[in-house]
Structure formats: C-alpha cells, structure tokens
Amino acid sequence: MVDDIQQALVQTCLFYWQENVKKTEYCFTLLSEQQVWQQYNTVSNSIGNLVLHLCGNISQYILATLGAQGFQRNRNAEFEQKPQLSKAALLKQLNAVLEAAVQIANNCSSDCLLKNYSVQIYEMSGIAILVHVTEHFSYHTGQIALLTKQMTGKDLGFYAFLT
C-alpha cells in the first residue's frame, strides 16, 4: 500500500508538471518574441523571466536536492535577464529541466521521499519538495496565462472541453 501511495503522489505531481508545460507552450504560440520579455512595470516579471525562474527552482529542488546533482543557482539572475533567449530556447530549457526532474521523481524511493533535505533556507522532506515544485510551477503558470490573456485579449480555452 505504501508503494501505491508513493506512486500515486509522484504520478499526480508529474501530471500537473506536464499540464503546466502544455499551458506554457500554448501561451508561447500566441505571443511574439517581444511579448515574452515584456514587463508592465519595474516590479513585474516578464514571462521569459518566469520561465527562467521555474527552471532555476526545479533545478535546485529536484535536480540538485533530490537528484544530488551539482547545481549553482543564481536566483537574482533569473529575474534580471532581458530578451536574450528566444521563445524556442526558453521552452527547450524548460523541457530539458523537466525531463531530468521527471526521471529523478520516478526513481525516488520511499526513503528518498521521507528523508529531510536542506534547500534554500528550508528543511523539507522529499514529499514536501515534490509538492512545493508542483504548487510553485502551477502558481507561475497561472501568471503566464494571465499575462498572455492581458497581452492578447484571448481566452486561452484551457477548459473549453468542459462546456
């Protein structure tokens, strides 16, 4: 039963990660290169910066912490970078980070998920790390969707199939 619960937790997180990637990719189809890097004001993030931030967060929490891979994060740089990467490069980076994270999550043992880790300023279990990455990814995907709606004036239709 523990293995079933563990498998269900991991697969649920992976499902939402993939849903968030699909939503982000769809938003990118509606946006120009310039719009991806557009900021409404100095305290707002561009979609490009949000994607870089997601890559940094997933890399730190999943690849470096759960996967024990070397990674030096410069969190501030995720928000400082300006239009240097194309939409295609941003999505390629996000997909590469996610592909590695999916492999690590799929290979996490019960011990890995129950173990406590130090990450950023927190002490958290492997389970908490998976949940954090999922909610963090969803939070910023919502921001990407809102910014896309504001820039394009289009309904994204993520749930159109429900009507």
CSV table of N, CA and C in Angstrom, one decimal:
chain,number,residue,atom,x,y,z
A,1,MET,N,0.8,-1.2,0.0
A,1,MET,CA,0.0,0.0,0.0
A,1,MET,C,0.9,1.3,0.0
A,2,VAL,N,2.0,1.3,0.7
A,2,VAL,CA,2.9,2.4,0.8
A,2,VAL,C,3.4,2.7,-0.6
A,3,ASP,N,3.8,1.6,-1.4
A,3,ASP,CA,4.3,1.8,-2.7
A,3,ASP,C,3.2,2.4,-3.6
A,4,ASP,N,1.9,2.0,-3.4
A,4,ASP,CA,0.8,2.6,-4.2
A,4,ASP,C,0.6,4.1,-3.9
A,5,ILE,N,0.7,4.4,-2.7
A,5,ILE,CA,0.6,5.8,-2.3
A,5,ILE,C,1.7,6.7,-2.9
A,6,GLN,N,2.9,6.1,-2.7
A,6,GLN,CA,4.1,6.8,-3.3
A,6,GLN,C,4.0,7.0,-4.8
A,7,GLN,N,3.6,5.9,-5.5
A,7,GLN,CA,3.4,6.0,-6.9
A,7,GLN,C,2.3,7.0,-7.3
A,8,ALA,N,1.2,7.0,-6.6
A,8,ALA,CA,0.1,8.0,-6.8
A,8,ALA,C,0.6,9.4,-6.6
A,9,LEU,N,1.4,9.7,-5.6
A,9,LEU,CA,1.9,11.0,-5.3
A,9,LEU,C,2.8,11.5,-6.4
A,10,VAL,N,3.7,10.7,-6.8
A,10,VAL,CA,4.7,11.0,-7.8
A,10,VAL,C,3.9,11.3,-9.2
A,11,GLN,N,3.1,10.3,-9.5
A,11,GLN,CA,2.4,10.5,-10.8
A,11,GLN,C,1.4,11.7,-10.9
A,12,THR,N,0.8,12.0,-9.7
A,12,THR,CA,0.0,13.2,-9.7
A,12,THR,C,0.8,14.4,-9.9
A,13,CYS,N,2.0,14.5,-9.2
A,13,CYS,CA,2.8,15.7,-9.4
A,13,CYS,C,3.3,15.8,-10.9
A,14,LEU,N,3.7,14.6,-11.5
A,14,LEU,CA,4.2,14.6,-12.8
A,14,LEU,C,3.0,15.1,-13.8
A,15,PHE,N,1.8,14.6,-13.5
A,15,PHE,CA,0.7,15.0,-14.3
A,15,PHE,C,0.6,16.6,-14.4
A,16,TYR,N,0.6,17.2,-13.2
A,16,TYR,CA,0.5,18.6,-13.1
A,16,TYR,C,1.7,19.3,-13.8
A,17,TRP,N,2.9,18.8,-13.6
A,17,TRP,CA,4.0,19.4,-14.3
A,17,TRP,C,3.8,19.4,-15.8
A,18,GLN,N,3.3,18.3,-16.3
A,18,GLN,CA,3.1,18.2,-17.8
A,18,GLN,C,2.0,19.2,-18.2
A,19,GLU,N,0.9,19.3,-17.4
A,19,GLU,CA,-0.2,20.2,-17.7
A,19,GLU,C,0.4,21.6,-17.8
A,20,ASN,N,1.2,22.0,-16.8
A,20,ASN,CA,1.8,23.3,-16.8
A,20,ASN,C,2.7,23.6,-18.0
A,21,VAL,N,3.4,22.6,-18.4
A,21,VAL,CA,4.3,22.8,-19.6
A,21,VAL,C,3.4,23.0,-20.8
A,22,LYS,N,2.3,22.2,-21.0
A,22,LYS,CA,1.4,22.4,-22.1
A,22,LYS,C,0.8,23.8,-22.1
A,23,LYS,N,0.4,24.2,-21.0
A,23,LYS,CA,-0.2,25.6,-20.9
A,23,LYS,C,0.8,26.6,-21.3
A,24,THR,N,2.0,26.5,-20.8
A,24,THR,CA,3.1,27.5,-21.1
A,24,THR,C,3.4,27.4,-22.6
A,25,GLU,N,3.5,26.3,-23.1
A,25,GLU,CA,3.8,26.1,-24.6
A,25,GLU,C,2.7,26.8,-25.4
A,26,TYR,N,1.5,26.5,-25.0
A,26,TYR,CA,0.4,27.1,-25.8
A,26,TYR,C,0.4,28.7,-25.7
A,27,CYS,N,0.7,29.2,-24.5
A,27,CYS,CA,0.8,30.6,-24.4
A,27,CYS,C,1.9,31.2,-25.3
A,28,PHE,N,3.0,30.5,-25.4
A,28,PHE,CA,4.1,30.9,-26.3
A,28,PHE,C,3.6,31.0,-27.7
A,29,THR,N,2.7,30.1,-28.2
A,29,THR,CA,2.2,30.1,-29.5
A,29,THR,C,1.5,31.4,-29.9
A,30,LEU,N,0.9,32.0,-28.8
A,30,LEU,CA,0.1,33.2,-29.0
A,30,LEU,C,0.9,34.5,-28.9
A,31,LEU,N,2.2,34.4,-28.4
A,31,LEU,CA,3.0,35.6,-28.1
A,31,LEU,C,4.1,35.8,-29.1
A,32,SER,N,4.5,37.0,-29.3
A,32,SER,CA,5.7,37.3,-30.1
A,32,SER,C,6.9,37.2,-29.2
A,33,GLU,N,8.0,37.2,-29.8
A,33,GLU,CA,9.3,37.2,-29.1
A,33,GLU,C,9.4,38.4,-28.1
A,34,GLN,N,8.9,39.5,-28.6
A,34,GLN,CA,8.9,40.7,-27.7
A,34,GLN,C,8.0,40.6,-26.5
A,35,GLN,N,6.8,40.0,-26.8
A,35,GLN,CA,5.8,39.9,-25.7
A,35,GLN,C,6.3,39.0,-24.6
A,36,VAL,N,7.1,38.0,-24.9
A,36,VAL,CA,7.6,37.0,-23.9
A,36,VAL,C,8.5,37.8,-22.9
A,37,TRP,N,9.1,38.9,-23.3
A,37,TRP,CA,10.0,39.6,-22.5
A,37,TRP,C,9.4,40.9,-22.0
A,38,GLN,N,8.2,41.2,-22.3
A,38,GLN,CA,7.6,42.4,-21.9
A,38,GLN,C,7.3,42.5,-20.4
A,39,GLN,N,7.6,43.6,-19.8
A,39,GLN,CA,7.3,43.9,-18.4
A,39,GLN,C,6.4,45.1,-18.3
A,40,TYR,N,5.3,44.9,-17.5
A,40,TYR,CA,4.4,46.0,-17.3
A,40,TYR,C,4.9,47.2,-16.5
A,41,ASN,N,5.8,46.9,-15.6
A,41,ASN,CA,6.5,47.9,-14.8
A,41,ASN,C,7.7,47.3,-14.2
A,42,THR,N,8.5,48.0,-13.4
A,42,THR,CA,9.7,47.6,-12.9
A,42,THR,C,9.6,46.5,-11.8
A,43,VAL,N,8.4,46.4,-11.2
A,43,VAL,CA,8.3,45.3,-10.2
A,43,VAL,C,7.6,44.1,-10.7
A,44,SER,N,7.3,44.0,-12.0
A,44,SER,CA,6.6,42.9,-12.6
A,44,SER,C,7.6,42.1,-13.4
A,45,ASN,N,7.4,40.8,-13.4
A,45,ASN,CA,8.3,39.9,-14.2
A,45,ASN,C,7.8,39.6,-15.6
A,46,SER,N,8.6,39.5,-16.5
A,46,SER,CA,8.2,39.1,-17.9
A,46,SER,C,8.0,37.6,-17.8
A,47,ILE,N,7.3,37.1,-18.8
A,47,ILE,CA,7.1,35.6,-19.0
A,47,ILE,C,8.4,34.9,-19.1
A,48,GLY,N,9.3,35.5,-19.9
A,48,GLY,CA,10.7,34.9,-20.1
A,48,GLY,C,11.4,34.8,-18.7
A,49,ASN,N,11.3,35.8,-17.9
A,49,ASN,CA,11.9,35.7,-16.6
A,49,ASN,C,11.2,34.6,-15.7
A,50,LEU,N,9.9,34.5,-15.8
A,50,LEU,CA,9.2,33.5,-15.1
A,50,LEU,C,9.7,32.1,-15.5
A,51,VAL,N,9.9,31.9,-16.8
A,51,VAL,CA,10.3,30.6,-17.2
A,51,VAL,C,11.7,30.3,-16.7
A,52,LEU,N,12.6,31.3,-16.8
A,52,LEU,CA,14.0,31.1,-16.2
A,52,LEU,C,13.9,30.8,-14.7
A,53,HIS,N,13.0,31.5,-14.0
A,53,HIS,CA,12.8,31.2,-12.6
A,53,HIS,C,12.3,29.8,-12.3
A,54,LEU,N,11.4,29.3,-13.1
A,54,LEU,CA,10.9,28.0,-13.0
A,54,LEU,C,12.0,27.0,-13.2
A,55,CYS,N,12.8,27.2,-14.2
A,55,CYS,CA,14.0,26.3,-14.5
A,55,CYS,C,14.9,26.3,-13.3
A,56,GLY,N,15.2,27.5,-12.7
A,56,GLY,CA,16.1,27.5,-11.5
A,56,GLY,C,15.5,26.8,-10.3
A,57,ASN,N,14.2,27.0,-10.1
A,57,ASN,CA,13.5,26.4,-9.0
A,57,ASN,C,13.5,24.9,-9.1
A,58,ILE,N,13.1,24.4,-10.2
A,58,ILE,CA,13.0,22.9,-10.4
A,58,ILE,C,14.4,22.3,-10.4
A,59,SER,N,15.4,23.0,-10.9
A,59,SER,CA,16.8,22.5,-10.9
A,59,SER,C,17.3,22.4,-9.5
A,60,GLN,N,17.0,23.5,-8.7
A,60,GLN,CA,17.5,23.5,-7.3
A,60,GLN,C,16.8,22.4,-6.5
A,61,TYR,N,15.5,22.4,-6.5
A,61,TYR,CA,14.7,21.5,-5.7
A,61,TYR,C,14.8,20.0,-6.1
A,62,ILE,N,14.6,19.8,-7.4
A,62,ILE,CA,14.6,18.4,-7.8
A,62,ILE,C,15.9,17.8,-8.3
A,63,LEU,N,16.6,18.5,-9.2
A,63,LEU,CA,17.8,18.0,-9.8
A,63,LEU,C,18.9,18.0,-8.7
A,64,ALA,N,19.1,19.2,-8.1
A,64,ALA,CA,20.2,19.3,-7.1
A,64,ALA,C,19.9,18.6,-5.8
A,65,THR,N,18.7,18.8,-5.3
A,65,THR,CA,18.4,18.3,-3.9
A,65,THR,C,18.0,16.8,-4.0
A,66,LEU,N,16.9,16.5,-4.6
A,66,LEU,CA,16.5,15.1,-4.7
A,66,LEU,C,17.5,14.2,-5.5
A,67,GLY,N,18.0,14.8,-6.6
A,67,GLY,CA,18.8,14.1,-7.5
A,67,GLY,C,20.3,14.1,-7.2
A,68,ALA,N,20.7,14.9,-6.2
A,68,ALA,CA,22.0,15.1,-5.8
A,68,ALA,C,23.0,15.4,-6.9
A,69,GLN,N,22.5,16.2,-7.9
A,69,GLN,CA,23.3,16.7,-9.0
A,69,GLN,C,23.9,18.1,-8.6
A,70,GLY,N,25.0,18.3,-9.1
A,70,GLY,CA,25.6,19.6,-8.9
A,70,GLY,C,24.8,20.7,-9.6
A,71,PHE,N,24.6,21.8,-8.9
A,71,PHE,CA,23.9,23.0,-9.4
A,71,PHE,C,24.1,24.2,-8.6
A,72,GLN,N,24.6,25.2,-9.2
A,72,GLN,CA,24.7,26.5,-8.5
A,72,GLN,C,23.7,27.5,-9.1
A,73,ARG,N,22.8,27.9,-8.2
A,73,ARG,CA,21.7,28.8,-8.6
A,73,ARG,C,22.0,30.2,-8.3
A,74,ASN,N,21.7,31.1,-9.3
A,74,ASN,CA,21.8,32.5,-9.1
A,74,ASN,C,20.4,33.0,-9.3
A,75,ARG,N,19.6,32.9,-8.3
A,75,ARG,CA,18.2,33.3,-8.3
A,75,ARG,C,17.9,34.7,-8.8
A,76,ASN,N,18.7,35.6,-8.4
A,76,ASN,CA,18.5,37.0,-8.8
A,76,ASN,C,18.7,37.1,-10.4
A,77,ALA,N,19.6,36.4,-10.9
A,77,ALA,CA,19.8,36.5,-12.4
A,77,ALA,C,18.6,36.0,-13.2
A,78,GLU,N,17.8,35.1,-12.6
A,78,GLU,CA,16.6,34.7,-13.3
A,78,GLU,C,15.6,35.8,-13.6
A,79,PHE,N,15.7,36.8,-12.8
A,79,PHE,CA,14.8,38.0,-12.9
A,79,PHE,C,15.5,39.2,-13.6
A,80,GLU,N,16.8,39.1,-13.7
A,80,GLU,CA,17.5,40.2,-14.3
A,80,GLU,C,17.7,40.1,-15.8
A,81,GLN,N,17.7,38.9,-16.3
A,81,GLN,CA,18.0,38.6,-17.7
A,81,GLN,C,16.9,39.3,-18.6
A,82,LYS,N,17.3,39.9,-19.6
A,82,LYS,CA,16.5,40.6,-20.5
A,82,LYS,C,16.4,39.8,-21.9
A,83,PRO,N,15.7,40.3,-22.8
A,83,PRO,CA,15.5,39.5,-24.1
A,83,PRO,C,16.7,39.0,-24.8
A,84,GLN,N,17.3,37.9,-24.2
A,84,GLN,CA,18.5,37.3,-24.8
A,84,GLN,C,18.2,35.9,-25.4
A,85,LEU,N,17.1,35.3,-24.8
A,85,LEU,CA,16.8,34.0,-25.3
A,85,LEU,C,15.5,34.0,-26.1
A,86,SER,N,15.4,33.2,-27.1
A,86,SER,CA,14.2,33.2,-27.9
A,86,SER,C,13.2,32.3,-27.2
A,87,LYS,N,11.9,32.4,-27.7
A,87,LYS,CA,10.9,31.6,-27.1
A,87,LYS,C,11.3,30.1,-27.2
A,88,ALA,N,11.8,29.7,-28.4
A,88,ALA,CA,12.2,28.3,-28.6
A,88,ALA,C,13.3,27.9,-27.6
A,89,ALA,N,14.2,28.7,-27.3
A,89,ALA,CA,15.3,28.4,-26.4
A,89,ALA,C,14.8,28.3,-25.0
A,90,LEU,N,13.8,29.2,-24.6
A,90,LEU,CA,13.2,29.1,-23.3
A,90,LEU,C,12.5,27.8,-23.1
A,91,LEU,N,11.7,27.4,-24.1
A,91,LEU,CA,10.9,26.2,-23.9
A,91,LEU,C,11.8,25.0,-24.0
A,92,LYS,N,12.9,25.0,-24.7
A,92,LYS,CA,13.8,23.9,-24.8
A,92,LYS,C,14.5,23.7,-23.4
A,93,GLN,N,14.8,24.8,-22.8
A,93,GLN,CA,15.5,24.8,-21.4
A,93,GLN,C,14.5,24.2,-20.4
A,94,LEU,N,13.2,24.7,-20.5
A,94,LEU,CA,12.2,24.3,-19.5
A,94,LEU,C,11.9,22.8,-19.7
A,95,ASN,N,11.8,22.3,-20.9
A,95,ASN,CA,11.6,20.9,-21.2
A,95,ASN,C,12.7,20.0,-20.8
A,96,ALA,N,14.0,20.5,-21.0
A,96,ALA,CA,15.1,19.7,-20.6
A,96,ALA,C,15.2,19.6,-19.1
A,97,VAL,N,14.9,20.6,-18.4
A,97,VAL,CA,14.9,20.6,-16.9
A,97,VAL,C,13.8,19.6,-16.4
A,98,LEU,N,12.7,19.8,-17.0
A,98,LEU,CA,11.6,18.9,-16.6
A,98,LEU,C,11.8,17.4,-16.9
A,99,GLU,N,12.4,17.2,-18.1
A,99,GLU,CA,12.7,15.8,-18.4
A,99,GLU,C,13.6,15.1,-17.4
A,100,ALA,N,14.7,15.9,-16.9
A,100,ALA,CA,15.6,15.4,-15.9
A,100,ALA,C,14.8,15.2,-14.6
A,101,ALA,N,14.0,16.2,-14.2
A,101,ALA,CA,13.2,16.1,-13.0
A,101,ALA,C,12.2,15.0,-13.0
A,102,VAL,N,11.6,14.7,-14.1
A,102,VAL,CA,10.7,13.5,-14.2
A,102,VAL,C,11.4,12.2,-13.9
A,103,GLN,N,12.6,12.1,-14.5
A,103,GLN,CA,13.4,10.9,-14.2
A,103,GLN,C,13.7,10.7,-12.8
A,104,ILE,N,14.1,11.8,-12.1
A,104,ILE,CA,14.5,11.8,-10.7
A,104,ILE,C,13.3,11.4,-9.9
A,105,ALA,N,12.2,12.1,-10.1
A,105,ALA,CA,10.9,11.8,-9.4
A,105,ALA,C,10.5,10.4,-9.5
A,106,ASN,N,10.6,9.9,-10.7
A,106,ASN,CA,10.2,8.5,-11.0
A,106,ASN,C,11.1,7.5,-10.3
A,107,ASN,N,12.3,7.9,-10.0
A,107,ASN,CA,13.3,6.9,-9.4
A,107,ASN,C,13.4,7.2,-7.9
A,108,CYS,N,12.6,8.1,-7.3
A,108,CYS,CA,12.7,8.3,-5.9
A,108,CYS,C,12.2,7.1,-5.1
A,109,SER,N,12.9,6.7,-4.2
A,109,SER,CA,12.5,5.6,-3.3
A,109,SER,C,11.7,6.2,-2.2
A,110,SER,N,11.0,5.3,-1.4
A,110,SER,CA,10.3,5.8,-0.2
A,110,SER,C,11.3,6.5,0.7
A,111,ASP,N,12.5,6.0,0.9
A,111,ASP,CA,13.5,6.6,1.8
A,111,ASP,C,13.8,8.0,1.3
A,112,CYS,N,13.9,8.2,0.0
A,112,CYS,CA,14.2,9.5,-0.7
A,112,CYS,C,13.1,10.5,-0.4
A,113,LEU,N,11.8,10.0,-0.5
A,113,LEU,CA,10.7,10.9,-0.3
A,113,LEU,C,10.5,11.3,1.2
A,114,LEU,N,10.9,10.4,2.1
A,114,LEU,CA,10.7,10.6,3.5
A,114,LEU,C,11.9,11.3,4.2
A,115,LYS,N,13.0,11.3,3.5
A,115,LYS,CA,14.2,12.0,4.1
A,115,LYS,C,14.0,13.5,4.1
A,116,ASN,N,14.7,14.1,5.1
A,116,ASN,CA,14.7,15.6,5.1
A,116,ASN,C,15.9,16.1,4.4
A,117,TYR,N,15.7,17.2,3.7
A,117,TYR,CA,16.8,17.9,3.0
A,117,TYR,C,16.8,19.4,3.3
A,118,SER,N,18.0,20.0,3.2
A,118,SER,CA,18.2,21.4,3.3
A,118,SER,C,18.1,22.0,1.9
A,119,VAL,N,17.2,22.9,1.7
A,119,VAL,CA,17.1,23.5,0.4
A,119,VAL,C,16.7,25.0,0.6
A,120,GLN,N,17.5,25.9,0.0
A,120,GLN,CA,17.4,27.3,0.2
A,120,GLN,C,17.5,27.5,1.8
A,121,ILE,N,16.5,28.1,2.4
A,121,ILE,CA,16.5,28.3,3.8
A,121,ILE,C,15.6,27.3,4.6
A,122,TYR,N,15.2,26.3,3.9
A,122,TYR,CA,14.2,25.3,4.4
A,122,TYR,C,14.8,24.0,4.7
A,123,GLU,N,14.1,23.3,5.6
A,123,GLU,CA,14.3,21.8,5.9
A,123,GLU,C,13.0,21.2,5.4
A,124,MET,N,13.1,20.3,4.5
A,124,MET,CA,11.8,19.7,4.0
A,124,MET,C,12.1,18.3,3.5
A,125,SER,N,11.0,17.5,3.6
A,125,SER,CA,11.1,16.1,3.1
A,125,SER,C,11.0,16.1,1.6
A,126,GLY,N,11.4,14.9,1.0
A,126,GLY,CA,11.2,14.7,-0.4
A,126,GLY,C,9.8,14.9,-0.9
A,127,ILE,N,8.9,14.5,0.0
A,127,ILE,CA,7.4,14.7,-0.4
A,127,ILE,C,7.2,16.2,-0.5
A,128,ALA,N,7.6,17.0,0.5
A,128,ALA,CA,7.4,18.4,0.5
A,128,ALA,C,8.0,19.1,-0.7
A,129,ILE,N,9.2,18.6,-1.1
A,129,ILE,CA,9.8,19.1,-2.3
A,129,ILE,C,9.0,18.9,-3.5
A,130,LEU,N,8.4,17.7,-3.7
A,130,LEU,CA,7.6,17.4,-4.9
A,130,LEU,C,6.3,18.3,-4.8
A,131,VAL,N,5.7,18.5,-3.7
A,131,VAL,CA,4.5,19.3,-3.6
A,131,VAL,C,4.9,20.8,-3.8
A,132,HIS,N,6.0,21.2,-3.3
A,132,HIS,CA,6.5,22.6,-3.5
A,132,HIS,C,6.7,22.9,-5.0
A,133,VAL,N,7.4,22.0,-5.7
A,133,VAL,CA,7.7,22.2,-7.1
A,133,VAL,C,6.4,22.3,-7.9
A,134,THR,N,5.4,21.4,-7.5
A,134,THR,CA,4.1,21.3,-8.2
A,134,THR,C,3.3,22.6,-8.0
A,135,GLU,N,3.2,23.1,-6.8
A,135,GLU,CA,2.5,24.3,-6.5
A,135,GLU,C,3.2,25.5,-7.0
A,136,HIS,N,4.5,25.6,-7.0
A,136,HIS,CA,5.2,26.7,-7.5
A,136,HIS,C,5.1,26.8,-9.0
A,137,PHE,N,5.2,25.7,-9.6
A,137,PHE,CA,5.1,25.6,-11.1
A,137,PHE,C,3.6,26.1,-11.5
A,138,SER,N,2.6,25.6,-10.8
A,138,SER,CA,1.3,26.0,-11.1
A,138,SER,C,1.0,27.5,-10.8
A,139,TYR,N,1.6,28.0,-9.8
A,139,TYR,CA,1.5,29.4,-9.5
A,139,TYR,C,2.0,30.3,-10.6
A,140,HIS,N,3.2,30.0,-11.1
A,140,HIS,CA,3.8,30.8,-12.1
A,140,HIS,C,3.1,30.5,-13.5
A,141,THR,N,2.6,29.3,-13.7
A,141,THR,CA,1.9,29.1,-14.9
A,141,THR,C,0.6,29.9,-15.0
A,142,GLY,N,0.0,30.1,-13.8
A,142,GLY,CA,-1.2,31.0,-13.8
A,142,GLY,C,-0.8,32.4,-14.1
A,143,GLN,N,0.4,32.9,-13.7
A,143,GLN,CA,0.8,34.2,-14.0
A,143,GLN,C,1.1,34.3,-15.5
A,144,ILE,N,1.7,33.3,-16.1
A,144,ILE,CA,2.0,33.3,-17.5
A,144,ILE,C,0.7,33.3,-18.3
A,145,ALA,N,-0.3,32.6,-17.9
A,145,ALA,CA,-1.6,32.6,-18.5
A,145,ALA,C,-2.3,34.0,-18.4
A,146,LEU,N,-2.2,34.6,-17.2
A,146,LEU,CA,-2.8,35.9,-17.1
A,146,LEU,C,-2.1,36.9,-17.9
A,147,LEU,N,-0.8,36.9,-17.9
A,147,LEU,CA,-0.1,37.9,-18.8
A,147,LEU,C,-0.4,37.7,-20.3
A,148,THR,N,-0.5,36.4,-20.7
A,148,THR,CA,-0.9,36.1,-22.1
A,148,THR,C,-2.3,36.6,-22.4
A,149,LYS,N,-3.2,36.4,-21.5
A,149,LYS,CA,-4.6,37.0,-21.7
A,149,LYS,C,-4.6,38.5,-21.8
A,150,GLN,N,-3.8,39.1,-20.9
A,150,GLN,CA,-3.7,40.6,-21.0
A,150,GLN,C,-3.1,41.1,-22.2
A,151,MET,N,-2.1,40.4,-22.7
A,151,MET,CA,-1.4,40.9,-23.9
A,151,MET,C,-2.2,40.6,-25.2
A,152,THR,N,-2.9,39.5,-25.2
A,152,THR,CA,-3.5,39.1,-26.5
A,152,THR,C,-5.0,39.3,-26.5
A,153,GLY,N,-5.6,39.5,-25.3
A,153,GLY,CA,-7.1,39.7,-25.3
A,153,GLY,C,-7.8,38.4,-25.6
A,154,LYS,N,-7.2,37.3,-25.6
A,154,LYS,CA,-7.8,36.0,-26.0
A,154,LYS,C,-8.1,35.1,-24.8
A,155,ASP,N,-9.2,34.4,-24.9
A,155,ASP,CA,-9.5,33.3,-23.9
A,155,ASP,C,-8.6,32.1,-24.3
A,156,LEU,N,-7.8,31.6,-23.3
A,156,LEU,CA,-6.9,30.6,-23.6
A,156,LEU,C,-7.6,29.2,-23.8
A,157,GLY,N,-8.8,29.1,-23.4
A,157,GLY,CA,-9.6,27.9,-23.6
A,157,GLY,C,-9.0,26.6,-23.0
A,158,PHE,N,-8.3,26.7,-21.9
A,158,PHE,CA,-7.7,25.5,-21.3
A,158,PHE,C,-8.8,24.5,-20.9
A,159,TYR,N,-10.0,25.0,-20.5
A,159,TYR,CA,-11.0,24.1,-20.1
A,159,TYR,C,-12.3,24.2,-20.9
A,160,ALA,N,-12.1,24.6,-22.2
A,160,ALA,CA,-13.2,24.7,-23.1
A,160,ALA,C,-13.9,23.3,-23.3
A,161,PHE,N,-13.2,22.3,-23.2
A,161,PHE,CA,-13.7,20.9,-23.4
A,161,PHE,C,-14.8,20.6,-22.3
A,162,LEU,N,-14.8,21.3,-21.2
A,162,LEU,CA,-15.7,21.0,-20.1
A,162,LEU,C,-17.1,21.6,-20.4
A,163,THR,N,-17.3,22.5,-21.4
A,163,THR,CA,-18.6,23.1,-21.6
A,163,THR,C,-19.4,22.3,-22.7
